[in-house]
Amino acid sequence: MSEPRYILVAVAWPYAQGPLHLGHIAGAYLPPDIFARYHRLAGNEVLMVSGSDVHGTPITVKAEQEGVTPQEIVDRYHPEFLSYWERLGISFDLFTTTGTEIHYRVAQEFFLKLLENGHLYRKVTEQFYDEERGQFLPDRYIEGTCPHCSYPNARGDQCDNCGRTLDPSDLIDPRSKLTGSTPVLRETEHYYWRLSAFEKQLEEWLLTRKGWRPHVLNFALGMVRDGLQDRAFTRDLDWGIPIPVDDIGEGKSIYVWWEAVMGYYSAPQEWAQRQGDPDAWKKWWTDPSAESYYFVGKDNIPFHAVYWPALLMGHGGLNLPTNVPANQYVTFGGRKASKSMGVGRPLSWYLDRLEPDALRFALASVLPEQNDTDLFDDEIVRRVNEELVSTWGNLVNRTLSLTSRNFDGAVPSPGELADEGRKLLTAVDAALEEEAAHIEAVELRAGLRTALGAAAEVNAYLNATEPWKLVKEDRARAATVLWTAVQAVAGVRVAFAPYLPFSTEALGEMLGIGPVEKWSRPEVPAGTELGEIRPLFAKLDDDALADE
């Protein structure tokens, strides 16, 4: 038996300043859960972490707008995120925040390590200042026209339209989000990060990446080859992690962009401490054989495929990303889902109307892995009814109902399997191998299609053998056919397990075999008593997602 692999599943940290929508789930939160669930069943040691980013300026902007403290905004939305994960079955080992003592310590130690290694330096620059408010403006407190694509509402740190990272001074016609006034430039001193010094090392590393999505690798290589500029590492902010030195004045915090990605490093340390083994995190971070996968949306490619690897290089002694399988966008009517712009309904709206596995299935079937995906409510209904319910749910119901009704509520004893029975079980086993290869490559849509294909094979077997007729004509043959179908259903259940955790558990109770424990088809012994047979999924009305 091979040794388990250590796999870090690092998931994008959402800003704790508003509800999530389907774009967030399809883009960054459902994919890592599918991936992590598969690897656990494959016998690997998985650590899946994330948390609420509590220092992002969207939080302070919202607090300003509401006249409350940033902490009050965080305290409102972090528990909401936790409820989403519970309702959707997102299986984090730890979902924390960037406001913990451990994160503060780790981020400050990281700062000092970069400083010690010569990668930070002091620099006096001019930054925007709002004279009406009397304060320096964080990057997201400034909007203006993007110099690259002319989008009129680009932020001071990034353009939502073209995805380019920006400095506020790049903007054309900048304006303060606090007062609407035109900010002025004033001198301030900060630490800067020698990002430019990592160009060659980053390019060489990126060229060794195998299996990365083309849009991720091409974007990252393009950034590096266009030339990397040194970036400010600190900001004039009170709401943030204070820098651990006092040589550039008061009110300086580590720039949230950099300390937020350090959460992937601090969260495992917090997890290890909670386990009572403070060094346990090192298996995922300092052992070169460990693997790390970063699940983000495509707007986060610069941070996870360029900036974070460069920070890790600058720190030294820590594993670089194995893969950054960034998804494209989910769009609604051609517009990118955005909680700040009100595009796309809140996630809670769908959770109130759909079974969690139905929603997981519909999203997994259209994950935007290579291209943007336009999502419509009627398409969600169609996929649930025509694929999930008709292909998988009905297969389970008719197989187990026929078996229970005709064989005293238990799995019958089989005779010798005919060729078509042996071929079916071989096909299910092969589907598990094929699906495993897809998930290993983070091709999760293809993995789901493989599982559906395996279910279709079992349906075809039942249609060909017609056990509902055999029970009247050849009971022994019917027992063999239904035993075979039950074994196949148990195998297909494993294939769906990473995607459909709730119905997988329910089906285990019906089969009388308990939870899925490994990535292989289990045997359901003859004589096993079946549980109560009930529909796995509810068929949706055509207007199930209509506006009320």
XYZ file of C-alpha atoms in Angstrom:
548
model
C 0.000 0.000 0.000
C 1.419 3.375 -1.018
C 2.055 6.104 1.525
C -0.640 8.806 1.733
C 0.056 12.110 0.022
C -0.151 15.319 2.028
C -2.404 17.730 0.181
C -3.071 21.315 1.216
C -6.341 22.601 -0.240
C -6.070 26.374 0.040
C -9.300 28.242 -0.644
C -9.768 31.940 -1.430
C -10.484 34.114 1.615
C -13.754 36.053 1.124
C -14.084 39.625 2.364
C -16.410 39.603 5.373
C -18.515 42.493 4.083
C -21.484 40.984 2.279
C -23.375 37.799 1.412
C -21.985 35.347 -1.123
C -23.625 34.478 -4.450
C -23.525 31.492 -6.816
C -20.518 32.940 -8.624
C -18.456 32.670 -5.458
C -19.525 29.070 -4.865
C -18.955 27.838 -8.422
C -15.764 29.835 -8.749
C -13.922 29.129 -5.519
C -15.768 27.133 -2.833
C -17.489 24.095 -4.340
C -14.480 22.977 -6.461
C -12.052 22.609 -3.522
C -14.654 20.711 -1.535
C -15.120 18.191 -4.367
C -11.341 17.908 -4.701
C -10.776 17.488 -0.958
C -13.555 14.934 -0.528
C -12.119 12.813 -3.334
C -8.597 12.891 -1.893
C -9.802 11.905 1.558
C -11.535 8.872 0.033
C -8.373 8.118 -1.937
C -6.545 7.767 1.400
C -4.603 11.019 1.311
C -4.009 13.427 4.193
C -5.976 16.536 3.287
C -5.892 19.896 5.049
C -8.498 22.284 3.627
C -8.304 25.808 5.020
C -9.611 29.283 4.455
C -11.232 32.075 6.421
C -12.783 35.497 6.352
C -10.505 38.299 5.221
C -11.306 40.873 7.882
C -8.873 43.636 6.897
C -9.858 44.273 3.295
C -10.805 47.841 2.559
C -14.240 46.768 1.233
C -15.013 46.134 4.912
C -13.924 49.574 6.035
C -15.775 51.165 3.091
C -18.981 49.385 4.121
C -18.420 50.347 7.759
C -18.021 53.988 6.707
C -21.238 53.805 4.705
C -23.188 52.302 7.619
C -21.604 54.350 10.364
C -20.399 51.284 12.277
C -17.001 49.803 13.101
C -15.257 47.378 10.742
C -15.424 44.717 13.474
C -19.218 45.003 13.518
C -19.260 44.237 9.775
C -16.988 41.226 10.311
C -19.096 39.965 13.211
C -22.160 40.101 10.964
C -20.806 38.222 7.944
C -18.296 35.686 9.300
C -21.052 33.655 11.032
C -23.081 33.907 7.813
C -20.205 32.298 5.895
C -20.039 29.490 8.453
C -23.750 28.833 7.941
C -23.230 28.628 4.173
C -20.565 25.958 4.568
C -22.768 23.913 6.879
C -25.813 24.139 4.624
C -23.827 23.347 1.466
C -21.621 20.680 3.013
C -18.344 22.510 2.363
C -15.920 20.434 4.459
C -13.287 22.853 5.721
C -10.838 21.490 8.259
C -10.579 25.088 9.446
C -12.402 28.235 8.356
C -10.932 31.001 10.474
C -10.278 34.733 10.043
C -7.302 37.011 9.489
C -8.116 38.617 12.824
C -6.647 35.870 15.030
C -3.594 36.229 17.250
C -1.871 33.448 15.296
C -2.419 35.225 11.996
C -1.077 38.500 13.400
C 2.015 36.710 14.702
C 2.639 34.767 11.497
C 2.171 37.827 9.270
C 4.536 39.933 11.386
C 7.121 37.125 11.456
C 6.800 36.842 7.670
C 7.421 40.593 7.376
C 10.543 40.339 9.535
C 11.816 37.363 7.517
C 11.477 39.299 4.265
C 13.203 42.263 5.884
C 16.018 40.044 7.173
C 16.469 38.524 3.699
C 16.820 41.958 2.122
C 13.531 41.928 0.197
C 11.970 44.997 1.861
C 13.231 48.569 1.753
C 12.015 51.981 2.884
C 10.838 54.538 0.383
C 9.198 57.962 0.548
C 6.471 58.312 -2.076
C 3.480 60.447 -2.845
C 0.106 58.901 -2.086
C -3.411 60.194 -2.410
C -4.820 62.193 0.475
C -8.423 63.332 0.942
C -8.211 66.918 2.160
C -11.897 67.056 3.039
C -11.610 63.975 5.268
C -8.039 64.684 6.385
C -6.602 61.190 5.768
C -4.543 59.127 3.356
C -6.747 56.955 1.173
C -6.403 53.184 0.996
C -6.322 51.936 -2.581
C -9.972 50.873 -2.648
C -11.058 54.271 -1.359
C -10.050 55.632 -4.751
C -11.808 55.134 -8.079
C -11.106 56.419 -11.532
C -10.650 55.463 -15.176
C -8.468 52.451 -15.941
C -5.438 53.450 -18.053
C -5.482 50.062 -19.822
C -9.136 49.557 -20.850
C -10.766 52.950 -20.034
C -13.252 51.381 -17.619
C -14.593 54.401 -15.692
C -15.045 52.723 -12.285
C -11.682 51.007 -11.784
C -10.487 50.686 -8.207
C -7.159 51.968 -6.963
C -5.811 48.432 -6.641
C -7.395 46.548 -9.547
C -9.660 47.023 -12.544
C -12.713 44.756 -12.380
C -13.153 45.069 -16.132
C -9.749 43.958 -17.480
C -8.319 42.344 -14.331
C -5.094 44.390 -14.307
C -3.563 45.211 -10.948
C -3.093 48.948 -10.461
C -1.586 51.598 -8.252
C -3.908 54.487 -7.407
C -1.566 56.873 -9.223
C -2.248 54.921 -12.445
C -5.888 55.996 -12.491
C -7.122 58.736 -14.801
C -9.310 61.337 -13.068
C -9.105 59.732 -9.585
C -11.793 60.494 -7.018
C -12.234 59.727 -3.326
C -14.970 57.244 -2.461
C -15.346 58.958 0.910
C -16.195 62.440 -0.288
C -16.197 62.336 -4.094
C -13.494 64.994 -4.137
C -10.313 64.849 -6.171
C -7.546 63.629 -3.858
C -4.136 65.266 -3.746
C -0.715 63.648 -3.517
C 1.234 63.926 -0.252
C 4.505 62.403 0.849
C 4.489 59.343 3.107
C 7.086 56.691 3.909
C 6.499 52.970 3.492
C 8.209 49.644 3.110
C 8.409 48.384 -0.450
C 8.824 44.806 -1.628
C 11.505 44.007 -4.219
C 9.095 42.078 -6.420
C 11.125 43.026 -9.492
C 14.023 40.929 -8.197
C 11.950 37.726 -8.592
C 11.203 37.996 -12.323
C 13.744 35.438 -13.523
C 13.085 32.988 -10.675
C 9.334 33.209 -11.182
C 9.550 32.691 -14.930
C 11.798 29.651 -14.533
C 9.427 28.196 -11.948
C 6.293 28.869 -13.995
C 7.849 27.119 -16.995
C 8.134 23.943 -14.900
C 4.396 23.896 -14.073
C 2.640 20.874 -15.562
C -1.117 20.473 -15.903
C -1.963 24.105 -15.159
C -4.941 25.593 -16.919
C -3.740 27.531 -19.963
C -5.459 30.775 -18.990
C -3.737 30.687 -15.571
C -0.249 29.888 -16.822
C -0.425 32.273 -19.764
C -1.669 35.131 -17.593
C 1.037 34.561 -14.980
C 3.829 34.254 -17.545
C 2.547 37.339 -19.318
C 2.668 39.342 -16.104
C 6.206 38.271 -15.343
C 7.479 38.825 -18.878
C 5.873 42.271 -19.036
C 8.067 43.199 -16.077
C 7.244 43.233 -12.373
C 7.351 46.449 -10.408
C 8.247 46.768 -6.729
C 5.085 47.106 -4.678
C 4.227 48.903 -1.455
C 4.200 46.411 1.415
C 2.663 48.734 4.010
C -0.172 51.230 4.023
C -1.417 54.151 6.126
C -4.178 52.188 7.839
C -5.397 51.742 11.387
C -7.566 48.716 10.499
C -4.964 46.066 9.767
C -1.954 44.239 11.155
C 0.583 46.753 12.506
C 4.090 46.406 11.134
C 6.510 44.950 13.729
C 9.019 47.836 13.411
C 8.649 51.483 14.375
C 11.054 53.282 12.053
C 8.573 54.816 9.554
C 6.060 56.398 11.892
C 2.732 55.431 13.395
C -0.434 54.155 11.747
C 1.316 51.787 9.337
C -0.119 48.333 8.643
C 0.931 45.446 6.418
C -0.853 45.869 3.099
C -3.912 43.590 3.200
C -3.057 42.002 -0.165
C 0.062 40.465 1.328
C -1.103 39.552 4.800
C -4.319 37.981 3.452
C -2.452 35.391 1.350
C -0.313 34.660 4.392
C -3.504 33.174 5.804
C -2.758 30.015 3.823
C 0.330 29.711 6.013
C -1.157 30.845 9.320
C -4.384 28.808 9.146
C -2.573 25.430 9.123
C -0.614 26.573 12.172
C -3.864 27.489 13.926
C -5.331 24.113 12.928
C -2.255 22.313 14.294
C -2.478 24.172 17.572
C -6.140 23.207 17.888
C -5.146 19.558 17.355
C -2.727 19.751 20.268
C 0.263 19.182 17.941
C 1.702 22.638 17.151
C 4.172 21.279 14.558
C 1.637 19.194 12.593
C 1.268 21.923 9.928
C 4.840 21.371 8.764
C 3.866 18.154 6.942
C 1.995 20.318 4.420
C 4.370 23.274 4.302
C 7.984 22.144 4.687
C 8.012 18.578 3.309
C 8.938 18.920 -0.392
C 6.758 15.926 -1.295
C 3.597 17.657 -0.062
C 1.228 19.216 -2.585
C -0.712 22.479 -2.421
C -3.662 23.531 -4.571
C -5.053 27.068 -4.536
C -8.713 27.415 -5.503
C -9.566 30.964 -6.552
C -11.383 32.945 -9.217
C -9.503 34.290 -12.208
C -9.345 37.797 -10.729
C -7.046 36.308 -8.088
C -4.558 34.756 -10.514
C -1.951 37.535 -10.023
C -1.919 37.032 -6.256
C -1.732 33.246 -6.253
C 0.304 32.454 -9.362
C 2.782 35.368 -9.137
C 2.755 37.402 -5.916
C 2.295 34.603 -3.371
C 4.931 32.340 -4.979
C 7.316 35.311 -4.988
C 6.626 35.950 -1.297
C 7.291 32.296 -0.534
C 10.548 32.447 -2.496
C 11.524 35.527 -0.533
C 10.760 33.827 2.770
C 12.498 30.565 1.885
C 11.967 27.030 3.163
C 8.261 26.812 2.265
C 6.501 24.878 -0.488
C 5.445 26.679 -3.648
C 2.003 26.015 -5.158
C 1.578 22.709 -6.943
C -1.322 24.123 -8.940
C -3.546 27.193 -9.056
C -6.715 25.883 -10.746
C -8.370 29.295 -10.964
C -11.874 29.257 -12.422
C -13.286 31.748 -14.865
C -16.424 33.739 -14.004
C -20.030 32.699 -13.602
C -22.090 35.359 -15.346
C -25.779 36.181 -15.140
C -27.183 37.474 -18.399
C -23.639 38.125 -19.571
C -22.701 40.181 -16.500
C -20.160 38.999 -13.919
C -21.738 37.987 -10.629
C -20.878 40.670 -8.072
C -22.222 41.246 -4.582
C -21.013 44.845 -4.652
C -22.803 45.572 -7.948
C -25.924 43.540 -7.176
C -25.528 41.070 -10.033
C -26.814 37.600 -9.136
C -29.097 36.585 -6.271
C -27.596 35.850 -2.841
C -26.618 32.254 -2.152
C -29.121 32.088 0.709
C -31.983 32.646 -1.764
C -31.072 29.432 -3.592
C -30.389 27.470 -0.406
C -33.897 28.315 0.784
C -35.397 26.841 -2.407
C -33.169 23.933 -3.395
C -31.847 20.823 -1.699
C -28.118 21.375 -1.112
C -27.087 18.433 -3.310
C -29.332 19.670 -6.110
C -27.606 23.057 -5.989
C -24.155 21.433 -5.762
C -24.971 19.238 -8.762
C -26.263 22.090 -10.911
C -23.190 24.220 -10.177
C -20.715 21.350 -10.585
C -22.177 20.557 -13.996
C -21.341 24.074 -15.266
C -18.156 24.943 -13.370
C -16.350 27.700 -15.330
C -13.059 25.811 -15.510
C -11.905 27.039 -18.920
C -14.414 29.705 -19.962
C -16.947 32.027 -18.397
C -20.290 30.286 -17.820
C -23.587 32.109 -18.172
C -26.018 30.699 -15.617
C -29.794 30.841 -15.814
C -32.306 29.646 -13.234
C -34.225 27.549 -15.777
C -30.971 25.763 -16.630
C -30.505 24.875 -12.956
C -34.023 23.417 -12.887
C -33.444 21.522 -16.137
C -30.175 19.956 -15.010
C -31.605 18.899 -11.667
C -34.694 17.304 -13.225
C -33.270 15.814 -16.427
C -29.885 14.687 -15.130
C -29.787 14.362 -11.355
C -33.343 13.158 -10.747
C -33.950 11.230 -13.979
C -30.548 9.573 -14.327
C -29.321 9.010 -10.774
C -32.280 9.469 -8.448
C -34.628 7.280 -10.480
C -31.953 4.585 -10.878
C -31.508 4.358 -7.113
C -35.239 4.327 -6.493
C -36.151 1.626 -8.978
C -33.187 -0.608 -8.117
C -33.738 -0.560 -4.376
C -37.540 -0.556 -4.550
C -37.563 -3.608 -6.826
C -35.064 -5.385 -4.616
C -36.750 -4.569 -1.312
C -40.260 -5.349 -2.538
C -39.393 -8.692 -4.110
C -36.729 -10.022 -1.723
C -38.085 -9.285 1.744
C -36.280 -5.982 2.195
C -32.798 -7.444 1.786
C -30.096 -7.903 -0.844
C -30.702 -11.306 -2.511
C -28.128 -14.044 -2.994
C -26.853 -14.124 -6.577
C -26.248 -17.043 -8.865
C -23.465 -17.035 -11.425
C -23.126 -13.656 -13.110
C -23.801 -13.457 -16.833
C -21.413 -11.593 -19.114
C -23.469 -8.401 -19.044
C -23.374 -8.385 -15.231
C -19.624 -8.819 -15.077
C -19.201 -6.156 -17.758
C -21.349 -3.736 -15.801
C -19.315 -4.057 -12.609
C -16.096 -3.771 -14.613
C -17.469 -0.610 -16.239
C -18.319 0.926 -12.845
C -14.836 0.155 -11.550
C -13.317 1.665 -14.693
C -15.475 4.772 -14.258
C -14.081 5.267 -10.758
C -10.546 5.094 -12.165
C -11.404 7.514 -14.980
C -13.118 9.925 -12.621
C -10.153 9.814 -10.242
C -7.862 10.878 -13.093
C -10.183 13.792 -13.911
C -10.347 15.002 -10.312
C -6.587 14.631 -9.850
C -6.238 16.971 -12.836
C -8.891 19.277 -11.308
C -11.220 18.548 -14.223
C -14.248 18.401 -11.973
C -16.949 18.827 -14.613
C -15.515 15.861 -16.488
C -15.463 13.882 -13.249
C -19.170 14.523 -12.749
C -19.933 13.532 -16.344
C -18.092 10.264 -15.733
C -20.237 9.567 -12.673
C -23.402 10.303 -14.672
C -22.142 8.019 -17.425
C -21.690 5.197 -14.937
C -25.261 5.705 -13.692
C -26.493 5.581 -17.281
C -24.680 2.236 -17.731
C -26.605 0.775 -14.791
C -29.871 2.116 -16.187
C -29.093 0.503 -19.533
C -28.365 -2.812 -17.769
C -31.732 -2.735 -16.001
C -33.541 -1.865 -19.219
C -31.844 -4.762 -20.998
C -32.416 -7.368 -18.268
C -35.904 -6.228 -17.151
C -35.797 -7.613 -13.586
C -39.427 -6.499 -13.008
C -40.389 -9.211 -15.496
C -37.810 -11.736 -14.311
C -39.202 -11.823 -10.763
C -42.329 -13.458 -12.246
C -40.568 -15.718 -14.747
C -37.150 -16.625 -13.274
C -36.773 -15.565 -9.653
C -33.187 -16.861 -9.343
C -32.139 -14.890 -12.400
C -33.935 -11.803 -11.057
C -31.998 -12.165 -7.790
C -28.692 -12.204 -9.681
C -29.626 -9.190 -11.808
C -30.772 -7.144 -8.821
C -27.752 -8.175 -6.729
C -25.563 -6.955 -9.598
C -27.513 -3.703 -9.895
C -27.219 -3.068 -6.155
C -23.435 -3.589 -6.330
C -23.243 -1.199 -9.286
C -25.354 1.423 -7.505
C -23.035 1.159 -4.496
C -20.082 1.816 -6.801
C -21.730 4.748 -8.560
C -22.547 6.145 -5.114
C -18.787 6.402 -4.516
C -18.416 8.260 -7.815
C -21.004 10.833 -6.723
C -19.714 11.100 -3.138
C -17.417 14.138 -3.656
C -20.238 16.009 -5.395
C -23.329 14.968 -3.425
C -22.440 14.441 0.267
C -25.945 14.607 1.725
C -27.637 12.151 -0.630
C -24.565 9.918 -0.481
C -25.104 9.582 3.255
C -28.841 8.968 2.796
C -28.168 6.288 0.188
C -25.763 4.543 2.547
C -28.606 4.163 5.037
C -30.867 2.733 2.327
C -28.141 0.278 1.254
C -27.432 -0.679 4.856
C -23.695 -0.134 4.484
C -22.937 3.188 6.173
C -20.662 5.981 4.905
C -18.332 5.853 1.910
C -14.882 5.157 3.311
C -12.602 4.721 0.303
C -12.413 5.311 -3.423
C -13.478 1.875 -4.610
C -16.702 -0.011 -5.154
C -17.790 -1.691 -1.910
C -19.580 -5.005 -1.816
C -23.073 -5.047 -0.387
C -23.257 -8.614 0.986
C -26.226 -10.816 0.219
C -28.623 -10.706 3.144
C -27.895 -7.062 3.967
C -31.111 -5.479 5.183
C -32.072 -2.436 3.186
C -33.259 0.697 4.921
C -36.345 2.724 4.152
C -36.419 3.362 0.406
C -37.331 6.954 -0.394
C -36.580 9.351 -3.261
C -33.048 10.747 -3.092
C -34.083 14.030 -4.698
C -37.264 16.022 -5.236
C -38.192 16.917 -8.788
C -38.431 20.684 -9.206
C -41.441 22.548 -10.540
C -40.703 24.572 -13.650
C -41.237 27.761 -11.645
C -39.245 26.603 -8.594
C -36.792 29.501 -9.006
C -39.246 32.062 -10.326
C -39.425 35.463 -8.685
C -42.050 35.583 -5.987
